[in-house]
mmCIF file of C-alpha atoms in Angstrom:
data_model
loop_
_atom_site.group_PDB
_atom_site.id
_atom_site.type_symbol
_atom_site.label_atom_id
_atom_site.label_comp_id
_atom_site.label_asym_id
_atom_site.label_seq_id
_atom_site.Cartn_x
_atom_site.Cartn_y
_atom_site.Cartn_z
ATOM 1 C CA MET A 1 -9.385 -28.623 -8.627
ATOM 2 C CA LYS A 2 -7.393 -27.452 -5.622
ATOM 3 C CA LEU A 3 -4.149 -28.106 -7.500
ATOM 4 C CA LYS A 4 -5.406 -26.060 -10.456
ATOM 5 C CA SER A 5 -6.400 -23.199 -8.131
ATOM 6 C CA LEU A 6 -2.981 -23.306 -6.497
ATOM 7 C CA GLY A 7 -1.334 -23.168 -9.926
ATOM 8 C CA ILE A 8 -3.427 -20.158 -10.975
ATOM 9 C CA ARG A 9 -2.719 -18.413 -7.669
ATOM 10 C CA THR A 10 1.010 -19.068 -7.972
ATOM 11 C CA LEU A 11 1.210 -17.909 -11.596
ATOM 12 C CA SER A 12 -0.732 -14.700 -10.989
ATOM 13 C CA GLY A 13 1.367 -14.021 -7.882
ATOM 14 C CA VAL A 14 4.601 -14.432 -9.842
ATOM 15 C CA ILE A 15 3.338 -12.099 -12.585
ATOM 16 C CA TYR A 16 2.276 -9.513 -9.977
ATOM 17 C CA VAL A 17 5.689 -9.586 -8.286
ATOM 18 C CA ALA A 18 7.507 -9.504 -11.642
ATOM 19 C CA ILE A 19 5.581 -6.408 -12.742
ATOM 20 C CA ILE A 20 6.387 -4.531 -9.532
ATOM 21 C CA VAL A 21 10.064 -5.532 -9.515
ATOM 22 C CA GLY A 22 10.420 -4.801 -13.230
ATOM 23 C CA CYS A 23 8.879 -1.332 -12.937
ATOM 24 C CA ILE A 24 11.059 -0.447 -9.932
ATOM 25 C CA LEU A 25 14.204 -1.572 -11.715
ATOM 26 C CA GLY A 26 13.008 0.024 -14.965
ATOM 27 C CA GLY A 27 13.411 3.552 -13.630
ATOM 28 C CA GLU A 28 11.346 6.690 -13.154
ATOM 29 C CA LEU A 29 9.015 6.386 -16.147
ATOM 30 C CA TRP A 30 7.997 2.791 -15.425
ATOM 31 C CA LEU A 31 7.644 3.482 -11.709
ATOM 32 C CA SER A 32 5.396 6.469 -12.442
ATOM 33 C CA LEU A 33 3.288 4.317 -14.745
ATOM 34 C CA LEU A 34 3.045 1.622 -12.054
ATOM 35 C CA VAL A 35 1.791 3.960 -9.318
ATOM 36 C CA SER A 36 -0.691 5.516 -11.763
ATOM 37 C CA LEU A 37 -2.172 2.128 -12.653
ATOM 38 C CA ILE A 38 -2.307 0.989 -9.033
ATOM 39 C CA ALA A 39 -3.951 4.245 -7.960
ATOM 40 C CA GLY A 40 -6.532 4.144 -10.736
ATOM 41 C CA PHE A 41 -7.624 0.513 -10.412
ATOM 42 C CA ALA A 42 -7.476 0.475 -6.591
ATOM 43 C CA THR A 43 -9.629 3.618 -6.422
ATOM 44 C CA ILE A 44 -12.261 1.931 -8.586
ATOM 45 C CA GLU A 45 -12.123 -1.163 -6.371
ATOM 46 C CA LEU A 46 -12.419 0.792 -3.136
ATOM 47 C CA THR A 47 -15.310 2.801 -4.568
ATOM 48 C CA LYS A 48 -17.107 -0.482 -5.342
ATOM 49 C CA VAL A 49 -16.380 -1.787 -1.845
ATOM 50 C CA LEU A 50 -17.854 1.372 -0.332
ATOM 51 C CA GLY A 51 -20.958 1.090 -2.517
ATOM 52 C CA GLY A 52 -20.210 4.229 -4.500
ATOM 53 C CA MET A 53 -20.120 2.693 -7.990
ATOM 54 C CA ARG A 54 -23.582 3.784 -9.116
ATOM 55 C CA VAL A 55 -24.669 5.090 -12.504
ATOM 56 C CA ASN A 56 -25.512 8.549 -11.185
ATOM 57 C CA ARG A 57 -22.046 8.794 -9.563
ATOM 58 C CA MET A 58 -19.972 7.927 -12.642
ATOM 59 C CA PRO A 59 -18.843 11.543 -13.249
ATOM 60 C CA LEU A 60 -17.876 11.783 -9.568
ATOM 61 C CA VAL A 61 -16.007 8.466 -9.714
ATOM 62 C CA ALA A 62 -14.110 9.715 -12.780
ATOM 63 C CA ILE A 63 -12.949 12.735 -10.775
ATOM 64 C CA ASP A 64 -11.959 10.458 -7.873
ATOM 65 C CA VAL A 65 -9.886 8.245 -10.165
ATOM 66 C CA ALA A 66 -8.223 11.256 -11.794
ATOM 67 C CA GLY A 67 -7.599 12.762 -8.364
ATOM 68 C CA SER A 68 -5.994 9.559 -7.017
ATOM 69 C CA ILE A 69 -3.739 9.243 -10.057
ATOM 70 C CA CYS A 70 -2.651 12.877 -9.834
ATOM 71 C CA LEU A 71 -2.018 12.548 -6.097
ATOM 72 C CA ALA A 72 0.011 9.413 -6.815
ATOM 73 C CA LEU A 73 2.131 11.541 -9.162
ATOM 74 C CA GLY A 74 2.358 14.339 -6.596
ATOM 75 C CA CYS A 75 6.156 14.335 -6.752
ATOM 76 C CA TYR A 76 5.667 16.398 -9.896
ATOM 77 C CA ILE A 77 4.196 19.890 -9.589
ATOM 78 C CA VAL A 78 1.726 19.725 -12.512
ATOM 79 C CA PRO A 79 -0.114 16.559 -11.348
ATOM 80 C CA LEU A 80 -0.184 17.974 -7.814
ATOM 81 C CA LEU A 81 -1.870 21.154 -9.077
ATOM 82 C CA ILE A 82 -4.335 19.079 -11.109
ATOM 83 C CA TRP A 83 -5.138 17.060 -7.969
ATOM 84 C CA LEU A 84 -5.911 20.281 -6.080
ATOM 85 C CA PHE A 85 -8.207 21.309 -8.920
ATOM 86 C CA CYS A 86 -9.893 17.862 -8.868
ATOM 87 C CA LEU A 87 -10.460 18.244 -5.133
ATOM 88 C CA LEU A 88 -12.076 21.645 -5.595
ATOM 89 C CA LEU A 89 -14.110 20.397 -8.549
ATOM 90 C CA ARG A 90 -15.294 17.382 -6.572
ATOM 91 C CA PHE A 91 -16.810 19.559 -3.841
ATOM 92 C CA VAL A 92 -18.409 21.924 -6.344
ATOM 93 C CA GLU A 93 -19.822 19.102 -8.474
ATOM 94 C CA GLU A 94 -21.562 17.628 -5.436
ATOM 95 C CA LEU A 95 -23.799 20.728 -5.444
ATOM 96 C CA TYR A 96 -25.196 19.626 -8.816
ATOM 97 C CA ALA A 97 -25.047 15.825 -8.481
ATOM 98 C CA LYS A 98 -28.387 15.503 -6.645
ATOM 99 C CA ASP A 99 -27.084 12.663 -4.450
ATOM 100 C CA GLU A 100 -29.496 11.341 -1.839
ATOM 101 C CA ASN A 101 -26.691 11.529 0.718
ATOM 102 C CA PRO A 102 -24.104 14.115 -0.414
ATOM 103 C CA VAL A 103 -22.091 13.833 2.802
ATOM 104 C CA GLN A 104 -21.659 10.083 2.305
ATOM 105 C CA SER A 105 -20.754 10.663 -1.351
ATOM 106 C CA LEU A 106 -18.092 13.225 -0.423
ATOM 107 C CA SER A 107 -16.806 10.957 2.340
ATOM 108 C CA THR A 108 -16.414 8.116 -0.170
ATOM 109 C CA SER A 109 -14.468 10.361 -2.541
ATOM 110 C CA CYS A 110 -12.173 11.764 0.137
ATOM 111 C CA LEU A 111 -11.500 8.328 1.628
ATOM 112 C CA THR A 112 -10.661 6.733 -1.727
ATOM 113 C CA GLN A 113 -8.244 9.504 -2.696
ATOM 114 C CA LEU A 114 -6.611 9.641 0.730
ATOM 115 C CA MET A 115 -6.430 5.892 1.276
ATOM 116 C CA ILE A 116 -5.162 5.078 -2.237
ATOM 117 C CA GLY A 117 -3.632 8.170 -3.855
ATOM 118 C CA LEU A 118 -1.526 9.271 -0.888
ATOM 119 C CA PRO A 119 0.246 5.915 -0.255
ATOM 120 C CA CYS A 120 0.868 5.549 -3.998
ATOM 121 C CA GLY A 121 2.314 9.063 -4.092
ATOM 122 C CA LEU A 122 4.621 8.297 -1.171
ATOM 123 C CA MET A 123 5.569 5.037 -2.841
ATOM 124 C CA LEU A 124 6.780 7.098 -5.801
ATOM 125 C CA ALA A 125 8.499 9.543 -3.443
ATOM 126 C CA ASN A 126 10.299 6.699 -1.679
ATOM 127 C CA GLY A 127 11.531 5.459 -5.041
ATOM 128 C CA LEU A 128 12.605 8.838 -6.457
ATOM 129 C CA ILE A 129 13.598 11.131 -3.599
ATOM 130 C CA PHE A 130 15.600 8.492 -1.729
ATOM 131 C CA SER A 131 17.044 7.145 -4.959
ATOM 132 C CA THR A 132 20.689 6.347 -4.208
ATOM 133 C CA GLY A 133 19.634 2.743 -4.828
ATOM 134 C CA TYR A 134 16.551 0.548 -5.041
ATOM 135 C CA ILE A 135 15.308 1.247 -1.527
ATOM 136 C CA LEU A 136 11.698 0.981 -2.723
ATOM 137 C CA LEU A 137 12.360 -2.605 -3.765
ATOM 138 C CA ALA A 138 13.588 -3.305 -0.241
ATOM 139 C CA ILE A 139 10.282 -2.030 1.185
ATOM 140 C CA PHE A 140 8.299 -4.383 -1.041
ATOM 141 C CA LEU A 141 10.609 -7.267 -0.150
ATOM 142 C CA PHE A 142 10.003 -6.533 3.532
ATOM 143 C CA LEU A 143 6.237 -6.544 2.917
ATOM 144 C CA TRP A 144 6.356 -9.866 1.091
ATOM 145 C CA ILE A 145 8.769 -11.468 3.565
ATOM 146 C CA ASN A 146 6.586 -10.325 6.453
ATOM 147 C CA ASP A 147 3.501 -11.892 4.842
ATOM 148 C CA THR A 148 5.380 -15.131 4.234
ATOM 149 C CA GLY A 149 6.883 -15.304 7.717
ATOM 150 C CA ALA A 150 3.581 -14.463 9.398
ATOM 151 C CA PHE A 151 1.745 -17.112 7.371
ATOM 152 C CA LEU A 152 4.307 -19.867 8.018
ATOM 153 C CA VAL A 153 4.716 -19.244 11.731
ATOM 154 C CA GLY A 154 1.028 -18.488 12.279
ATOM 155 C CA SER A 155 -0.004 -21.691 10.486
ATOM 156 C CA LEU A 156 2.383 -23.780 12.585
ATOM 157 C CA ILE A 157 2.058 -22.375 16.096
ATOM 158 C CA GLY A 158 -0.442 -19.490 15.935
ATOM 159 C CA LYS A 159 -2.807 -19.555 18.934
ATOM 160 C CA ARG A 160 -3.192 -16.061 20.389
ATOM 161 C CA ARG A 161 -5.404 -13.934 18.151
ATOM 162 C CA LEU A 162 -3.860 -10.621 17.121
ATOM 163 C CA PHE A 163 -7.094 -8.779 16.253
ATOM 164 C CA GLU A 164 -9.928 -11.305 16.270
ATOM 165 C CA ARG A 165 -12.671 -8.706 15.817
ATOM 166 C CA ILE A 166 -11.265 -7.776 12.395
ATOM 167 C CA SER A 167 -9.085 -10.677 11.238
ATOM 168 C CA PRO A 168 -9.723 -13.961 13.077
ATOM 169 C CA LYS A 169 -6.846 -15.807 11.368
ATOM 170 C CA LYS A 170 -4.035 -13.436 12.348
ATOM 171 C CA SER A 171 -2.067 -14.377 15.461
ATOM 172 C CA TRP A 172 0.569 -12.784 17.671
ATOM 173 C CA GLU A 173 2.851 -15.717 16.867
ATOM 174 C CA GLY A 174 2.446 -15.002 13.153
ATOM 175 C CA PHE A 175 3.140 -11.300 13.681
ATOM 176 C CA LEU A 176 6.321 -12.058 15.649
ATOM 177 C CA GLY A 177 7.324 -14.613 13.002
ATOM 178 C CA GLY A 178 7.043 -11.984 10.276
ATOM 179 C CA LEU A 179 9.013 -9.556 12.441
ATOM 180 C CA VAL A 180 11.848 -12.055 12.969
ATOM 181 C CA PHE A 181 11.938 -12.864 9.249
ATOM 182 C CA ASN A 182 12.186 -9.156 8.421
ATOM 183 C CA ILE A 183 14.933 -8.496 10.965
ATOM 184 C CA ALA A 184 16.921 -11.331 9.401
ATOM 185 C CA ALA A 185 16.225 -9.850 5.942
ATOM 186 C CA ALA A 186 17.331 -6.414 7.184
ATOM 187 C CA VAL A 187 20.691 -7.812 8.285
ATOM 188 C CA LEU A 188 21.052 -9.430 4.868
ATOM 189 C CA PHE A 189 20.059 -6.272 2.957
ATOM 190 C CA SER A 190 22.585 -4.210 4.928
ATOM 191 C CA HIS A 191 25.362 -6.120 3.147
ATOM 192 C CA PHE A 192 24.270 -4.725 -0.237
ATOM 193 C CA PRO A 193 24.428 -0.914 0.201
ATOM 194 C CA GLY A 194 25.473 -0.423 -3.411
ATOM 195 C CA PHE A 195 22.251 -1.981 -4.676
ATOM 196 C CA PHE A 196 19.601 -0.905 -2.162
ATOM 197 C CA GLY A 197 21.272 2.354 -1.162
ATOM 198 C CA TYR A 198 20.328 5.138 1.231
ATOM 199 C CA LEU A 199 20.486 3.378 4.621
ATOM 200 C CA HIS A 200 23.928 3.590 6.222
ATOM 201 C CA ASN A 201 24.154 0.720 8.689
ATOM 202 C CA VAL A 202 22.509 -2.472 9.904
ATOM 203 C CA TRP A 203 20.573 -0.681 12.665
ATOM 204 C CA GLN A 204 18.912 1.651 10.186
ATOM 205 C CA TRP A 205 17.974 -1.397 8.132
ATOM 206 C CA ILE A 206 16.538 -3.155 11.167
ATOM 207 C CA GLY A 207 14.567 0.012 11.961
ATOM 208 C CA LEU A 208 13.046 -0.027 8.471
ATOM 209 C CA GLY A 209 12.240 -3.732 8.744
ATOM 210 C CA VAL A 210 10.458 -3.226 12.073
ATOM 211 C CA ILE A 211 8.505 -0.202 10.794
ATOM 212 C CA VAL A 212 7.378 -1.999 7.626
ATOM 213 C CA THR A 213 6.327 -5.044 9.669
ATOM 214 C CA ILE A 214 4.243 -3.034 12.142
ATOM 215 C CA PHE A 215 2.622 -0.613 9.712
ATOM 216 C CA GLY A 216 2.233 -3.272 7.017
ATOM 217 C CA THR A 217 0.240 -5.361 9.500
ATOM 218 C CA TRP A 218 -1.860 -2.354 10.482
ATOM 219 C CA GLY A 219 -2.487 -1.558 6.805
ATOM 220 C CA ASP A 220 -3.725 -5.105 6.261
ATOM 221 C CA LEU A 221 -6.029 -4.765 9.261
ATOM 222 C CA VAL A 222 -7.392 -1.390 8.111
ATOM 223 C CA GLU A 223 -8.329 -2.844 4.719
ATOM 224 C CA SER A 224 -9.902 -5.847 6.483
ATOM 225 C CA LEU A 225 -11.867 -3.435 8.684
ATOM 226 C CA VAL A 226 -13.283 -1.697 5.619
ATOM 227 C CA LYS A 227 -14.249 -5.005 3.964
ATOM 228 C CA ARG A 228 -15.739 -6.430 7.165
ATOM 229 C CA THR A 229 -17.780 -3.272 7.657
ATOM 230 C CA MET A 230 -19.146 -3.663 4.126
ATOM 231 C CA HIS A 231 -19.647 -7.452 4.634
ATOM 232 C CA LEU A 232 -17.192 -8.435 1.890
ATOM 233 C CA LYS A 233 -14.493 -11.102 1.789
ATOM 234 C CA ASP A 234 -12.445 -9.760 -1.156
ATOM 235 C CA SER A 235 -12.190 -6.300 -2.662
ATOM 236 C CA GLY A 236 -12.477 -7.705 -6.194
ATOM 237 C CA ASN A 237 -11.247 -10.436 -8.538
ATOM 238 C CA ILE A 238 -8.792 -8.676 -10.824
ATOM 239 C CA ILE A 239 -5.912 -10.971 -9.763
ATOM 240 C CA PRO A 240 -6.899 -14.636 -10.280
ATOM 241 C CA GLY A 241 -6.575 -16.650 -7.097
ATOM 242 C CA HIS A 242 -5.761 -13.593 -4.996
ATOM 243 C CA GLY A 243 -8.875 -11.437 -5.134
ATOM 244 C CA GLY A 244 -8.682 -7.732 -5.794
ATOM 245 C CA LEU A 245 -5.740 -5.416 -6.266
ATOM 246 C CA LEU A 246 -6.632 -3.728 -2.985
ATOM 247 C CA ASP A 247 -6.196 -7.086 -1.238
ATOM 248 C CA ARG A 248 -2.632 -7.252 -2.542
ATOM 249 C CA ILE A 249 -1.564 -3.697 -1.740
ATOM 250 C CA ASP A 250 -3.288 -3.414 1.642
ATOM 251 C CA SER A 251 -0.063 -3.708 3.646
ATOM 252 C CA MET A 252 1.583 -0.850 1.743
ATOM 253 C CA LEU A 253 -1.261 1.573 2.493
ATOM 254 C CA LEU A 254 0.308 2.478 5.847
ATOM 255 C CA ALA A 255 3.809 1.090 5.290
ATOM 256 C CA MET A 256 4.698 3.535 2.494
ATOM 257 C CA PRO A 257 3.805 6.686 4.488
ATOM 258 C CA ALA A 258 5.561 5.282 7.582
ATOM 259 C CA ALA A 259 8.700 4.487 5.557
ATOM 260 C CA PHE A 260 8.657 7.993 4.054
ATOM 261 C CA ILE A 261 8.520 9.567 7.532
ATOM 262 C CA TYR A 262 11.366 7.272 8.636
ATOM 263 C CA PHE A 263 13.525 8.297 5.671
ATOM 264 C CA VAL A 264 12.899 11.999 6.269
ATOM 265 C CA LEU A 265 13.830 11.687 9.948
ATOM 266 C CA LEU A 266 16.949 9.736 9.004
ATOM 267 C CA SER A 267 17.871 12.474 6.547
ATOM 268 C CA PHE A 268 17.808 15.078 9.342
ATOM 269 C CA TYR A 269 19.729 12.727 11.640
ATOM 270 C CA ASN A 270 22.397 12.029 9.024
ATOM 271 C CA LEU A 271 22.781 15.753 8.288
ATOM 272 C CA ALA A 272 23.110 16.518 11.998
ATOM 273 C CA SER A 273 25.786 13.833 12.310
ATOM 274 C CA LEU A 274 28.033 15.415 9.668
#
């Protein structure tokens, strides 16, 4: 039974990675479709986690999903304007929804759109604005390598708990293991500027690797905090053997915005160096 579960987990993991890599390599249209799907399904999952998926809230949830998708496509002016309209409509509709706790309902909506739509939108921005190569693929590779390194090192020698109150299994040794793995990956990626693009030297690559490691870990912890608060182990079961989609994208929730800030600052630095 354990072997069968491992096989299902491995197969679904390979399909998940293949979809992300394929959409990134497929170009703007496929990448836009990917962030839209992630934003939509993850918003539904997070709404369920927060206890907001009730019959009387279905019209509000529909606005939240539409808002997250439009915010995820915020690189384009029309979806961004639609998102602003959805935000206004969401506040107005609460006047007529007759919720027992309208403040909690609005808080759920704002959190789902901010926590899901914004990182997805900056994921798209990282892939399109800084598009001299497949830099977005490098970010995902850093996230996956960090998870792998942290798991391997943490399983072998992990003793000191990183954040026991939220995630008892994470250790400082695992965190440092993921960091070392990503620094090594950064050095490797720096030898392929024609493919990954944008970053100019090994130190900029190491900077990105460190940022993704730190904020990816924090993103994982934030999602764990939400689940622990709601007394849940997984956010869902959409990915067999892995749990919910939110469980798989948790590390990118903070890593994508942090990477975007890093790229913008590098852009100013590179311009100043000319």
